[in-house]
C-alpha cells in the first residue's frame, strides 16, 4: 500500500480511515479497496454531472436559438442540430451516472462478501484455538471430525 505524506495511503480522499501498522493485511487491503472504489465512483459521478450540465446548457441554447430563428426560413436547422447535440451530451452524462451507481452497488456486494469471508476465517481460527484447549482425546477427535464435516460441507449418512 503506497503511503502518502499523511500516512493514509495513496487515496487521500478516502476519509479519516487509518490502518494501524500492527494490523493485519486484510484490513489494509479492505481499506485500500474501499478507497479505490470510492475514488472511481466519485470520478464517474463528477464526470456525469459535468456532462449533464454541459448537455443541458447546449440543449437550452439550441431551443433558444430555434425559437429565436423560428421566423426566418431555413435557420431552424441550427437550433435543431444544437438541441440534438445537447441531448446527446446529456445522455452521455446519464450513462456515466449509471456507471457510478453500478460501481457503488458492485463495491457494496463485494465488500459484504469479503466481510463474510473474514467472519468465517475468524470463526475457524477461534474453533481451532478452542479445539486445542480440549483435554479429552476422544472428545477432541469427535470435535475435529465435526469441524472437518462442517468445513467440507459434508453431511452424516442417515
Backbone as JSON, one array per atom type, in Angstrom:
{
  "sequence": "XXXXXXXXXXXXXXXXXXXXXXXXXXXXXXXXXXXXXXXXXXXXXXXXXXXXXXXXXXXXXXXXXXXXXXXXXXXXXXXXXXXXXXXXXXXXXXXXXXXXXXXXXXXXXXXXXXXXXXXXXXXXXXXXXXXXXXXXXXXXXXXXXXXXXXXXXXXXXX",
  "N": [[0.85, -1.18, 0.0], [0.72, 2.06, -0.98], [2.05, 4.65, 0.8], [0.98, 7.87, 1.55], [1.83, 11.36, 2.14], [0.51, 11.87, 4.52], [0.32, 9.39, 5.57], [-1.91, 7.93, 5.03], [-2.36, 6.34, 2.88], [-2.54, 5.98, -0.72], [-4.89, 7.06, -1.6], [-6.05, 9.83, -0.84], [-8.52, 10.97, -0.47], [-10.09, 9.19, 0.86], [-11.26, 9.44, 3.28], [-11.19, 9.51, 6.9], [-10.0, 7.13, 7.58], [-7.66, 5.04, 9.07], [-5.01, 2.8, 8.95], [-3.61, 0.76, 11.27], [-0.17, 0.17, 12.0], [0.46, -2.35, 13.04], [-1.67, -3.89, 12.29], [-3.64, -6.42, 10.58], [-3.05, -7.71, 7.26], [-5.34, -8.0, 5.76], [-7.21, -6.08, 6.61], [-5.93, -3.74, 5.81], [-5.95, -4.18, 3.05], [-8.71, -4.2, 2.57], [-9.42, -1.56, 3.28], [-7.95, -0.19, 1.36], [-9.23, -1.15, -0.92], [-11.87, -0.19, -0.57], [-11.3, 2.58, -0.68], [-10.3, 2.83, -3.29], [-12.53, 2.05, -4.83], [-14.38, 4.03, -4.06], [-13.06, 6.31, -5.01], [-13.14, 5.83, -7.77], [-15.93, 5.79, -8.19], [-16.58, 8.4, -7.44], [-15.22, 9.86, -9.41], [-16.59, 9.04, -11.74], [-19.12, 10.02, -11.06], [-18.71, 12.82, -10.87], [-17.93, 13.32, -13.5], [-20.3, 12.62, -14.79], [-22.0, 14.61, -13.82], [-20.8, 16.87, -14.92], [-21.03, 16.39, -17.71], [-23.83, 16.26, -17.83], [-24.58, 18.88, -17.06], [-23.32, 20.42, -19.07], [-24.57, 19.33, -21.34], [-27.24, 20.01, -20.81], [-27.04, 22.81, -20.89], [-26.25, 23.23, -23.55], [-28.46, 22.13, -24.81], [-30.55, 23.86, -23.94], [-29.59, 26.24, -25.08], [-29.79, 25.54, -27.79], [-32.58, 25.2, -28.05], [-33.4, 27.79, -27.45], [-32.14, 29.15, -29.55], [-33.47, 27.98, -31.68], [-36.08, 28.92, -31.23], [-35.64, 31.66, -31.46], [-34.76, 31.93, -34.08], [-36.93, 30.98, -35.47], [-38.72, 32.32, -37.11], [-37.39, 32.96, -39.44], [-36.47, 31.72, -42.68], [-35.26, 28.44, -43.11], [-33.35, 28.72, -41.12], [-33.95, 27.38, -38.84], [-32.78, 24.96, -38.7], [-30.22, 25.13, -37.46], [-30.85, 25.48, -34.73], [-32.14, 23.04, -34.21], [-30.09, 21.17, -34.67], [-28.25, 21.98, -32.7], [-29.79, 21.52, -30.4], [-30.05, 18.76, -30.59], [-27.39, 17.92, -30.27], [-26.99, 18.78, -27.63], [-28.81, 17.09, -26.34], [-27.63, 14.58, -26.83], [-25.2, 14.84, -25.42], [-26.21, 15.14, -22.83], [-27.38, 12.61, -22.48], [-25.07, 11.03, -22.54], [-23.93, 11.91, -20.16], [-25.79, 10.82, -18.37], [-25.25, 8.12, -18.75], [-22.68, 7.91, -17.63], [-23.42, 8.47, -15.01], [-25.04, 6.27, -14.39], [-23.08, 4.33, -14.53], [-21.48, 5.02, -12.35], [-23.29, 4.5, -10.26], [-23.63, 1.72, -10.63], [-21.04, 0.86, -10.1], [-20.8, 1.51, -7.39], [-22.79, -0.18, -6.29], [-21.72, -2.7, -6.96], [-19.32, -2.6, -5.53], [-20.34, -2.52, -2.92], [-21.59, -5.05, -2.78], [-19.36, -6.76, -3.14], [-17.86, -6.03, -0.9], [-19.5, -6.89, 1.18], [-19.35, -9.65, 0.75], [-16.6, -10.01, 1.23], [-16.52, -9.34, 3.94], [-18.07, -11.43, 5.0], [-16.43, -13.62, 4.37], [-14.25, -12.97, 5.94], [-15.35, -13.1, 8.52], [-15.97, -15.84, 8.58], [-13.39, -16.95, 8.41], [-12.33, -15.98, 10.81], [-14.02, -17.24, 12.65], [-13.3, -19.88, 12.15], [-10.61, -19.84, 12.93], [-10.93, -19.32, 15.64], [-12.37, -21.61, 16.42], [-10.47, -23.64, 15.98], [-8.58, -22.84, 17.82], [-10.01, -23.12, 20.25], [-10.43, -25.86, 20.1], [-7.9, -26.84, 20.5], [-7.67, -26.52, 23.22], [-9.12, -28.51, 24.42], [-8.98, -31.18, 26.59], [-9.62, -33.91, 26.74], [-8.92, -36.65, 24.76], [-10.69, -38.25, 23.2], [-13.02, -36.7, 23.0], [-11.9, -34.49, 21.74], [-11.18, -35.62, 19.28], [-13.72, -36.22, 18.23], [-14.79, -33.65, 18.06], [-13.0, -32.54, 16.23], [-13.61, -34.1, 14.0], [-16.26, -33.26, 13.58], [-15.81, -30.57, 12.99], [-14.31, -30.8, 10.65], [-16.25, -31.99, 9.02], [-18.13, -29.89, 8.92], [-16.62, -27.84, 7.66], [-16.04, -29.01, 5.2], [-18.51, -29.29, 4.15], [-19.86, -31.62, 4.16], [-22.29, -34.17, 5.0], [-23.62, -36.24, 7.59], [-24.21, -39.66, 6.96], [-27.54, -40.88, 6.66]],
  "CA": [[0.0, 0.0, 0.0], [1.55, 3.26, -1.08], [1.72, 5.62, 1.84], [1.11, 9.26, 1.17], [2.51, 12.18, 3.14], [-0.17, 11.78, 5.81], [0.33, 8.01, 6.0], [-3.25, 7.37, 4.89], [-2.47, 5.6, 1.64], [-2.48, 6.83, -1.91], [-6.2, 7.65, -1.86], [-6.17, 10.81, 0.24], [-9.91, 11.34, -0.27], [-10.82, 8.04, 1.37], [-11.81, 9.71, 4.6], [-10.28, 9.52, 8.04], [-9.61, 5.77, 7.92], [-6.22, 4.84, 9.24], [-4.66, 1.42, 9.21], [-2.51, 0.69, 12.23], [0.98, -0.54, 11.46], [0.45, -3.72, 13.52], [-2.89, -4.55, 11.87], [-3.47, -7.5, 9.61], [-3.02, -7.29, 5.86], [-6.69, -7.99, 5.22], [-7.81, -4.78, 6.9], [-5.29, -2.77, 4.93], [-6.45, -4.45, 1.71], [-10.1, -3.77, 2.52], [-9.43, -0.1, 3.28], [-7.47, 0.22, 0.04], [-10.29, -1.5, -1.88], [-12.92, 0.81, -0.38], [-10.82, 3.88, -1.16], [-10.22, 2.79, -4.75], [-13.9, 2.04, -5.34], [-14.97, 5.35, -3.86], [-12.42, 7.26, -5.92], [-13.68, 5.58, -9.11], [-17.33, 6.23, -8.22], [-16.59, 9.87, -7.41], [-14.81, 10.34, -10.73], [-17.72, 8.83, -12.66], [-20.21, 10.92, -10.68], [-18.35, 14.19, -11.27], [-17.98, 13.35, -14.96], [-21.71, 12.63, -15.19], [-22.55, 15.93, -13.53], [-20.25, 17.81, -15.89], [-21.7, 16.14, -18.99], [-25.24, 16.64, -17.69], [-24.68, 20.35, -17.07], [-22.97, 20.91, -20.4], [-25.64, 18.92, -22.25], [-28.41, 20.84, -20.54], [-26.78, 24.17, -21.37], [-26.31, 23.2, -25.02], [-29.86, 21.88, -25.18], [-31.29, 25.11, -23.75], [-29.12, 27.17, -26.09], [-30.37, 25.12, -29.06], [-34.02, 25.52, -28.05], [-33.49, 29.25, -27.56], [-31.75, 29.5, -30.91], [-34.57, 27.56, -32.55], [-37.2, 29.84, -31.05], [-35.23, 32.98, -31.94], [-34.64, 31.88, -35.53], [-38.09, 30.27, -35.99], [-39.44, 33.1, -38.12], [-36.62, 33.04, -40.68], [-36.56, 30.49, -43.47], [-34.07, 27.61, -43.14], [-32.46, 28.95, -39.98], [-34.39, 26.49, -37.75], [-31.86, 23.83, -38.73], [-29.15, 25.35, -36.47], [-31.41, 25.2, -33.41], [-32.41, 21.6, -34.1], [-28.8, 20.48, -34.54], [-27.7, 22.31, -31.38], [-30.6, 20.8, -29.41], [-29.69, 17.34, -30.7], [-26.08, 17.76, -29.64], [-27.22, 18.89, -26.19], [-29.48, 15.87, -25.89], [-26.64, 13.5, -26.84], [-24.27, 15.07, -24.31], [-26.94, 14.84, -21.6], [-27.5, 11.15, -22.39], [-23.75, 10.53, -22.15], [-23.82, 12.18, -18.73], [-26.6, 9.83, -17.65], [-24.53, 6.85, -18.8], [-21.65, 7.98, -16.59], [-24.09, 8.39, -13.7], [-25.42, 4.87, -14.2], [-21.84, 3.59, -14.28], [-21.1, 5.3, -10.97], [-24.21, 3.75, -9.41], [-23.32, 0.3, -10.75], [-19.77, 0.63, -9.4], [-21.07, 1.53, -5.94], [-23.51, -1.42, -5.95], [-20.77, -3.8, -7.06], [-18.4, -2.49, -4.4], [-21.07, -2.92, -1.71], [-21.74, -6.51, -2.81], [-18.06, -7.38, -2.9], [-17.46, -5.76, 0.48], [-20.28, -7.79, 2.03], [-18.75, -10.98, 0.61], [-15.32, -10.0, 1.94], [-16.81, -9.38, 5.38], [-18.5, -12.79, 5.33], [-15.23, -14.46, 4.34], [-13.43, -12.61, 7.11], [-16.02, -13.67, 9.7], [-15.8, -17.3, 8.52], [-11.99, -17.23, 8.75], [-12.16, -15.72, 12.24], [-14.71, -18.32, 13.37], [-12.46, -21.07, 12.0], [-9.43, -19.67, 13.79], [-11.37, -19.45, 17.03], [-12.73, -23.01, 16.64], [-9.23, -24.41, 16.1], [-7.99, -22.43, 19.09], [-10.76, -23.79, 21.31], [-10.21, -27.29, 19.96], [-6.61, -27.12, 21.12], [-7.8, -26.46, 24.67], [-9.86, -29.67, 24.89], [-8.01, -32.13, 27.16], [-10.05, -35.29, 26.49], [-8.59, -37.0, 23.37], [-11.86, -38.77, 22.48], [-13.87, -35.55, 22.71], [-11.2, -33.68, 20.76], [-11.29, -36.3, 17.99], [-15.1, -36.04, 17.75], [-14.93, -32.24, 17.67], [-12.24, -32.37, 14.99], [-14.4, -34.7, 12.93], [-17.39, -32.36, 13.33], [-15.29, -29.37, 12.34], [-13.97, -31.21, 9.28], [-17.52, -32.17, 8.31], [-18.71, -28.57, 8.68], [-15.81, -27.12, 6.69], [-16.12, -29.65, 3.88], [-19.9, -29.25, 3.7], [-20.39, -32.98, 4.12], [-23.33, -34.49, 5.98], [-23.58, -37.6, 8.08], [-25.19, -40.51, 6.26], [-28.72, -41.07, 7.51]],
  "C": [[0.89, 1.22, 0.0], [1.14, 4.29, -0.07], [1.97, 7.02, 1.32], [1.79, 10.04, 2.26], [1.83, 12.1, 4.5], [-0.18, 10.36, 6.35], [-1.02, 7.35, 5.86], [-3.41, 6.57, 3.61], [-2.51, 6.54, 0.46], [-3.81, 7.46, -2.25], [-6.53, 8.62, -0.71], [-7.62, 11.17, 0.5], [-10.73, 10.2, 0.32], [-11.34, 8.25, 2.78], [-10.75, 9.63, 5.67], [-9.85, 8.12, 8.45], [-8.09, 5.68, 8.03], [-5.99, 3.39, 9.57], [-3.46, 1.42, 10.13], [-1.39, -0.17, 11.65], [0.97, -2.01, 11.88], [-0.77, -4.49, 13.07], [-2.62, -5.63, 10.85], [-3.55, -6.95, 8.19], [-4.4, -7.21, 5.25], [-7.36, -6.64, 5.43], [-7.23, -3.71, 5.99], [-5.8, -2.94, 3.5], [-7.89, -3.96, 1.57], [-10.22, -2.25, 2.49], [-9.0, 0.43, 1.92], [-8.55, -0.03, -1.03], [-11.44, -0.5, -1.79], [-12.51, 2.16, -0.98], [-10.77, 3.92, -2.68], [-11.62, 2.84, -5.36], [-14.57, 3.38, -5.2], [-14.36, 6.39, -4.79], [-12.95, 7.09, -7.34], [-15.12, 6.07, -9.22], [-17.43, 7.75, -8.21], [-16.22, 10.45, -8.78], [-15.94, 10.2, -11.74], [-18.86, 9.79, -12.35], [-19.93, 12.35, -11.11], [-18.4, 14.33, -12.78], [-19.43, 13.4, -15.43], [-22.35, 13.98, -14.93], [-22.06, 16.96, -14.54], [-20.93, 17.64, -17.24], [-23.16, 16.55, -18.93], [-25.43, 18.15, -17.75], [-24.38, 20.92, -18.45], [-24.07, 20.56, -21.41], [-26.9, 19.74, -22.06], [-28.24, 22.25, -21.06], [-26.85, 24.22, -22.89], [-27.74, 23.01, -25.5], [-30.7, 23.15, -25.05], [-30.88, 26.16, -24.78], [-29.73, 26.84, -27.45], [-31.85, 25.43, -29.15], [-34.2, 27.03, -28.19], [-33.15, 29.74, -28.96], [-32.85, 29.14, -31.9], [-35.77, 28.49, -32.45], [-36.86, 31.2, -31.65], [-35.21, 33.01, -33.47], [-35.87, 31.23, -36.2], [-38.78, 31.02, -37.13], [-38.7, 33.17, -39.45], [-36.67, 31.68, -41.39], [-35.23, 29.74, -43.43], [-33.14, 27.76, -41.95], [-32.84, 28.07, -38.78], [-33.44, 25.31, -37.61], [-30.77, 23.95, -37.66], [-29.64, 25.04, -35.06], [-31.67, 23.73, -33.19], [-31.11, 20.83, -33.9], [-28.2, 20.73, -33.16], [-28.47, 21.57, -30.28], [-30.26, 19.32, -29.42], [-28.36, 17.06, -30.04], [-26.22, 17.84, -28.12], [-27.86, 17.65, -25.62], [-28.48, 14.71, -25.83], [-25.66, 13.65, -25.67], [-24.94, 14.76, -22.97], [-27.09, 13.33, -21.41], [-26.16, 10.52, -22.0], [-23.52, 10.75, -20.66], [-24.61, 11.18, -17.91], [-25.93, 8.46, -17.66], [-23.41, 6.82, -17.77], [-22.26, 7.86, -15.2], [-24.5, 6.95, -13.4], [-24.2, 4.02, -13.89], [-21.38, 3.8, -12.84], [-21.99, 4.52, -10.01], [-23.9, 2.26, -9.44], [-22.02, -0.03, -10.02], [-19.97, 0.61, -7.89], [-21.82, 0.27, -5.5], [-22.57, -2.61, -5.95], [-19.82, -3.78, -5.87], [-19.08, -2.9, -3.1], [-21.25, -4.43, -1.64], [-20.42, -7.21, -2.5], [-17.58, -7.18, -1.47], [-18.21, -6.67, 1.45], [-19.71, -9.21, 1.95], [-17.4, -11.07, 1.32], [-15.51, -10.06, 3.44], [-17.23, -10.78, 5.81], [-17.31, -13.75, 5.35], [-14.36, -14.22, 5.57], [-14.03, -13.2, 8.39], [-15.84, -15.19, 9.75], [-14.37, -17.69, 8.91], [-11.74, -17.02, 10.25], [-12.83, -16.8, 13.08], [-13.9, -19.61, 13.29], [-11.24, -20.99, 12.9], [-9.79, -19.88, 15.25], [-11.74, -20.9, 17.35], [-11.48, -23.88, 16.82], [-8.54, -24.09, 17.42], [-8.68, -23.12, 20.26], [-10.57, -25.3, 21.28], [-8.89, -27.7, 20.6], [-6.66, -27.14, 22.63], [-8.53, -27.67, 25.26], [-8.85, -30.74, 25.33], [-8.37, -33.58, 26.83], [-9.81, -35.65, 25.03], [-9.8, -37.51, 22.58], [-12.79, -37.63, 22.08], [-13.23, -34.67, 21.64], [-11.32, -34.31, 19.37], [-12.69, -36.14, 17.4], [-15.32, -34.59, 17.29], [-14.18, -31.95, 16.38], [-13.03, -32.93, 13.81], [-15.6, -33.81, 12.57], [-16.96, -31.1, 12.6], [-14.92, -29.66, 10.88], [-15.23, -31.36, 8.45], [-18.14, -30.82, 7.95], [-17.94, -27.82, 7.59], [-15.89, -27.72, 5.29], [-17.53, -29.62, 3.31], [-20.54, -30.62, 3.61], [-21.45, -33.16, 5.2], [-23.18, -35.94, 6.4], [-24.6, -38.44, 7.31], [-26.34, -40.85, 7.19], [-29.39, -42.31, 7.36]]
}
